[in-house]
mmCIF file of N, CA and C in Angstrom:
data_model
loop_
_atom_site.group_PDB
_atom_site.id
_atom_site.type_symbol
_atom_site.label_atom_id
_atom_site.label_comp_id
_atom_site.label_asym_id
_atom_site.label_seq_id
_atom_site.Cartn_x
_atom_site.Cartn_y
_atom_site.Cartn_z
ATOM 1 N N MET A 1 -20.160 25.862 -51.383
ATOM 2 C CA MET A 1 -19.564 26.727 -50.382
ATOM 3 C C MET A 1 -20.841 27.465 -49.858
ATOM 4 N N LYS A 2 -20.516 27.490 -48.574
ATOM 5 C CA LYS A 2 -21.462 28.417 -47.723
ATOM 6 C C LYS A 2 -21.057 29.516 -47.397
ATOM 7 N N CYS A 3 -21.922 30.676 -47.526
ATOM 8 C CA CYS A 3 -21.513 31.918 -47.218
ATOM 9 C C CYS A 3 -21.745 32.204 -45.655
ATOM 10 N N ALA A 4 -21.110 33.212 -45.170
ATOM 11 C CA ALA A 4 -21.299 33.517 -43.713
ATOM 12 C C ALA A 4 -22.819 34.417 -43.661
ATOM 13 N N VAL A 5 -23.396 34.105 -42.811
ATOM 14 C CA VAL A 5 -24.676 35.131 -42.409
ATOM 15 C C VAL A 5 -24.861 35.552 -41.316
ATOM 16 N N ILE A 6 -25.426 36.567 -41.294
ATOM 17 C CA ILE A 6 -25.752 37.414 -39.876
ATOM 18 C C ILE A 6 -27.222 37.036 -39.451
ATOM 19 N N ASP A 7 -27.374 36.494 -38.245
ATOM 20 C CA ASP A 7 -28.742 35.851 -37.879
ATOM 21 C C ASP A 7 -29.296 37.203 -37.127
ATOM 22 N N LEU A 8 -30.276 37.879 -37.579
ATOM 23 C CA LEU A 8 -31.015 38.756 -36.858
ATOM 24 C C LEU A 8 -31.994 38.499 -36.027
ATOM 25 N N GLY A 9 -32.199 37.210 -35.936
ATOM 26 C CA GLY A 9 -33.335 36.795 -35.086
ATOM 27 C C GLY A 9 -34.725 36.214 -35.838
ATOM 28 N N ASP A 10 -35.118 37.231 -36.715
ATOM 29 C CA ASP A 10 -36.212 37.211 -37.592
ATOM 30 C C ASP A 10 -35.799 36.991 -39.181
ATOM 31 N N GLU A 11 -34.584 37.194 -39.226
ATOM 32 C CA GLU A 11 -33.940 37.446 -40.789
ATOM 33 C C GLU A 11 -32.617 36.907 -40.700
ATOM 34 N N THR A 12 -32.004 36.323 -41.873
ATOM 35 C CA THR A 12 -30.608 36.179 -42.155
ATOM 36 C C THR A 12 -30.143 36.747 -43.124
ATOM 37 N N VAL A 13 -28.995 37.621 -43.153
ATOM 38 C CA VAL A 13 -28.431 38.543 -44.112
ATOM 39 C C VAL A 13 -27.163 38.082 -44.508
ATOM 40 N N PRO A 14 -27.041 37.565 -45.766
ATOM 41 C CA PRO A 14 -25.452 36.840 -46.368
ATOM 42 C C PRO A 14 -24.497 38.010 -46.055
ATOM 43 N N VAL A 15 -23.415 37.783 -45.614
ATOM 44 C CA VAL A 15 -22.383 38.738 -45.393
ATOM 45 C C VAL A 15 -21.611 38.950 -46.840
ATOM 46 N N LYS A 16 -21.369 40.097 -47.118
ATOM 47 C CA LYS A 16 -20.626 40.603 -48.251
ATOM 48 C C LYS A 16 -19.513 41.642 -47.757
ATOM 49 N N GLY A 17 -18.481 41.365 -47.524
ATOM 50 C CA GLY A 17 -17.306 42.074 -46.915
ATOM 51 C C GLY A 17 -17.436 42.034 -45.525
ATOM 52 N N THR A 18 -17.212 43.525 -45.010
ATOM 53 C CA THR A 18 -17.191 43.099 -43.421
ATOM 54 C C THR A 18 -18.630 43.267 -42.893
ATOM 55 N N LEU A 19 -18.828 43.126 -41.471
ATOM 56 C CA LEU A 19 -20.098 43.030 -41.044
ATOM 57 C C LEU A 19 -20.542 44.581 -40.994
ATOM 58 N N GLU A 20 -19.776 45.581 -40.966
ATOM 59 C CA GLU A 20 -20.290 46.945 -41.082
ATOM 60 C C GLU A 20 -20.894 47.285 -42.397
ATOM 61 N N GLU A 21 -20.135 46.937 -43.281
ATOM 62 C CA GLU A 21 -20.593 46.992 -44.860
ATOM 63 C C GLU A 21 -21.873 46.236 -45.104
ATOM 64 N N THR A 22 -21.943 44.831 -44.539
ATOM 65 C CA THR A 22 -23.205 44.352 -44.984
ATOM 66 C C THR A 22 -24.408 44.880 -44.265
ATOM 67 N N MET A 23 -24.477 45.274 -42.892
ATOM 68 C CA MET A 23 -25.458 45.893 -42.361
ATOM 69 C C MET A 23 -25.775 47.227 -43.013
ATOM 70 N N ILE A 24 -24.979 48.121 -43.436
ATOM 71 C CA ILE A 24 -25.220 49.246 -44.174
ATOM 72 C C ILE A 24 -25.850 49.024 -45.492
ATOM 73 N N SER A 25 -25.367 48.168 -46.267
ATOM 74 C CA SER A 25 -26.045 47.609 -47.437
ATOM 75 C C SER A 25 -27.402 47.019 -47.476
ATOM 76 N N SER A 26 -27.557 46.518 -46.141
ATOM 77 C CA SER A 26 -29.162 45.975 -46.043
ATOM 78 C C SER A 26 -30.075 47.057 -45.394
ATOM 79 N N GLY A 27 -29.666 48.311 -44.991
ATOM 80 C CA GLY A 27 -30.454 49.292 -44.554
ATOM 81 C C GLY A 27 -30.435 49.406 -43.182
ATOM 82 N N ARG A 28 -29.519 48.801 -42.545
ATOM 83 C CA ARG A 28 -29.324 48.979 -41.027
ATOM 84 C C ARG A 28 -28.108 49.643 -40.633
ATOM 85 N N SER A 29 -28.210 50.200 -39.358
ATOM 86 C CA SER A 29 -27.003 50.860 -38.737
ATOM 87 C C SER A 29 -26.288 49.880 -37.956
ATOM 88 N N PRO A 30 -24.938 49.608 -38.293
ATOM 89 C CA PRO A 30 -24.283 48.532 -37.662
ATOM 90 C C PRO A 30 -24.010 48.944 -36.042
ATOM 91 N N ASP A 31 -24.198 50.442 -35.775
ATOM 92 C CA ASP A 31 -23.911 50.662 -34.445
ATOM 93 C C ASP A 31 -25.061 50.304 -33.657
ATOM 94 N N ALA A 32 -26.237 49.924 -33.915
ATOM 95 C CA ALA A 32 -27.173 49.618 -33.301
ATOM 96 C C ALA A 32 -27.164 48.103 -32.898
ATOM 97 N N TYR A 33 -26.120 47.466 -33.330
ATOM 98 C CA TYR A 33 -25.814 45.736 -32.940
ATOM 99 C C TYR A 33 -24.704 45.538 -32.230
ATOM 100 N N ILE A 34 -24.726 44.488 -31.425
ATOM 101 C CA ILE A 34 -23.524 43.937 -31.092
ATOM 102 C C ILE A 34 -23.269 42.619 -31.591
ATOM 103 N N PHE A 35 -22.250 42.057 -32.374
ATOM 104 C CA PHE A 35 -22.118 41.051 -33.203
ATOM 105 C C PHE A 35 -21.187 39.980 -32.431
ATOM 106 N N LEU A 36 -21.788 38.696 -32.480
ATOM 107 C CA LEU A 36 -21.214 37.611 -31.896
ATOM 108 C C LEU A 36 -20.861 36.364 -32.727
ATOM 109 N N ILE A 37 -19.727 35.890 -32.526
ATOM 110 C CA ILE A 37 -19.474 34.591 -33.308
ATOM 111 C C ILE A 37 -19.181 33.549 -32.239
ATOM 112 N N LYS A 38 -20.029 32.353 -32.223
ATOM 113 C CA LYS A 38 -19.866 31.515 -31.051
ATOM 114 C C LYS A 38 -19.783 32.005 -29.571
ATOM 115 N N GLY A 39 -20.686 33.200 -29.402
ATOM 116 C CA GLY A 39 -20.944 33.819 -28.137
ATOM 117 C C GLY A 39 -19.952 34.707 -27.758
ATOM 118 N N VAL A 40 -18.793 35.189 -28.720
ATOM 119 C CA VAL A 40 -17.683 35.915 -28.421
ATOM 120 C C VAL A 40 -18.125 37.263 -29.392
ATOM 121 N N PRO A 41 -18.095 38.452 -28.387
ATOM 122 C CA PRO A 41 -18.281 39.856 -29.340
ATOM 123 C C PRO A 41 -17.041 39.885 -30.218
ATOM 124 N N VAL A 42 -17.432 40.380 -31.500
ATOM 125 C CA VAL A 42 -16.508 40.771 -32.454
ATOM 126 C C VAL A 42 -16.717 42.219 -33.081
ATOM 127 N N PRO A 43 -15.626 42.847 -33.598
ATOM 128 C CA PRO A 43 -15.977 44.126 -34.059
ATOM 129 C C PRO A 43 -16.487 44.174 -35.341
ATOM 130 N N GLU A 44 -17.114 45.339 -35.937
ATOM 131 C CA GLU A 44 -17.842 45.570 -36.919
ATOM 132 C C GLU A 44 -17.013 45.487 -38.408
ATOM 133 N N ASP A 45 -15.608 45.580 -38.111
ATOM 134 C CA ASP A 45 -14.703 45.309 -39.332
ATOM 135 C C ASP A 45 -14.421 43.954 -39.526
ATOM 136 N N THR A 46 -14.891 43.046 -38.764
ATOM 137 C CA THR A 46 -14.794 41.589 -38.860
ATOM 138 C C THR A 46 -15.221 41.131 -40.449
ATOM 139 N N VAL A 47 -14.263 40.279 -41.129
ATOM 140 C CA VAL A 47 -14.744 39.632 -42.283
ATOM 141 C C VAL A 47 -14.749 38.191 -41.873
ATOM 142 N N PRO A 48 -15.881 37.529 -41.807
ATOM 143 C CA PRO A 48 -16.001 36.262 -41.214
ATOM 144 C C PRO A 48 -15.638 35.203 -42.271
ATOM 145 N N GLU A 49 -15.268 33.929 -41.892
ATOM 146 C CA GLU A 49 -14.907 33.045 -42.672
ATOM 147 C C GLU A 49 -16.184 32.400 -43.412
ATOM 148 N N GLU A 50 -16.099 31.762 -44.407
ATOM 149 C CA GLU A 50 -17.308 31.141 -45.035
ATOM 150 C C GLU A 50 -17.918 30.005 -44.302
ATOM 151 N N GLY A 51 -19.266 30.178 -44.031
ATOM 152 C CA GLY A 51 -19.884 29.204 -43.232
ATOM 153 C C GLY A 51 -20.320 29.704 -41.802
ATOM 154 N N THR A 52 -19.544 30.910 -41.437
ATOM 155 C CA THR A 52 -19.776 31.524 -40.028
ATOM 156 C C THR A 52 -21.222 31.972 -39.989
ATOM 157 N N VAL A 53 -21.908 31.577 -38.871
ATOM 158 C CA VAL A 53 -23.138 32.247 -38.440
ATOM 159 C C VAL A 53 -22.728 33.339 -37.217
ATOM 160 N N ILE A 54 -23.253 34.554 -37.730
ATOM 161 C CA ILE A 54 -22.768 35.844 -36.715
ATOM 162 C C ILE A 54 -24.065 36.184 -36.092
ATOM 163 N N THR A 55 -24.245 36.154 -34.867
ATOM 164 C CA THR A 55 -25.564 36.694 -34.127
ATOM 165 C C THR A 55 -25.558 38.104 -33.868
ATOM 166 N N ALA A 56 -26.318 38.660 -34.253
ATOM 167 C CA ALA A 56 -26.555 40.236 -34.283
ATOM 168 C C ALA A 56 -27.482 40.383 -33.347
ATOM 169 N N ILE A 57 -27.067 41.122 -31.905
ATOM 170 C CA ILE A 57 -28.179 41.408 -30.999
ATOM 171 C C ILE A 57 -28.366 43.110 -30.984
ATOM 172 N N ARG A 58 -29.616 43.513 -31.219
ATOM 173 C CA ARG A 58 -29.891 45.050 -31.393
ATOM 174 C C ARG A 58 -29.909 45.506 -29.830
ATOM 175 N N VAL A 59 -29.187 46.462 -29.586
ATOM 176 C CA VAL A 59 -28.985 47.297 -28.471
ATOM 177 C C VAL A 59 -29.623 48.483 -28.566
ATOM 178 N N ALA A 60 -30.174 48.997 -27.285
ATOM 179 C CA ALA A 60 -30.802 50.445 -27.214
ATOM 180 C C ALA A 60 -29.568 51.128 -26.466
ATOM 181 N N SER A 61 -29.645 52.486 -26.770
ATOM 182 C CA SER A 61 -28.701 53.390 -26.156
ATOM 183 C C SER A 61 -29.534 54.695 -26.065
ATOM 184 N N GLY A 62 -29.081 55.608 -25.345
ATOM 185 C CA GLY A 62 -29.491 56.838 -25.243
ATOM 186 C C GLY A 62 -29.769 57.229 -23.612
ATOM 187 N N GLY A 63 -30.482 58.273 -23.416
ATOM 188 C CA GLY A 63 -30.784 58.616 -22.000
ATOM 189 C C GLY A 63 -31.855 58.910 -21.486
#
């Protein structure tokens, strides 16, 4: 059984729960990322299917 993972570019993180929960438990702010599955944006509360690779793109915000 392959678990879903979040690909951060330089690291992959196994998904446990929602994308938001996974990022928080790994010490990252989920609000700082856009999540994509097969190039399509998905919300932070997504619980991906096993074997899914989620691409996380860090975004900058502010003024």
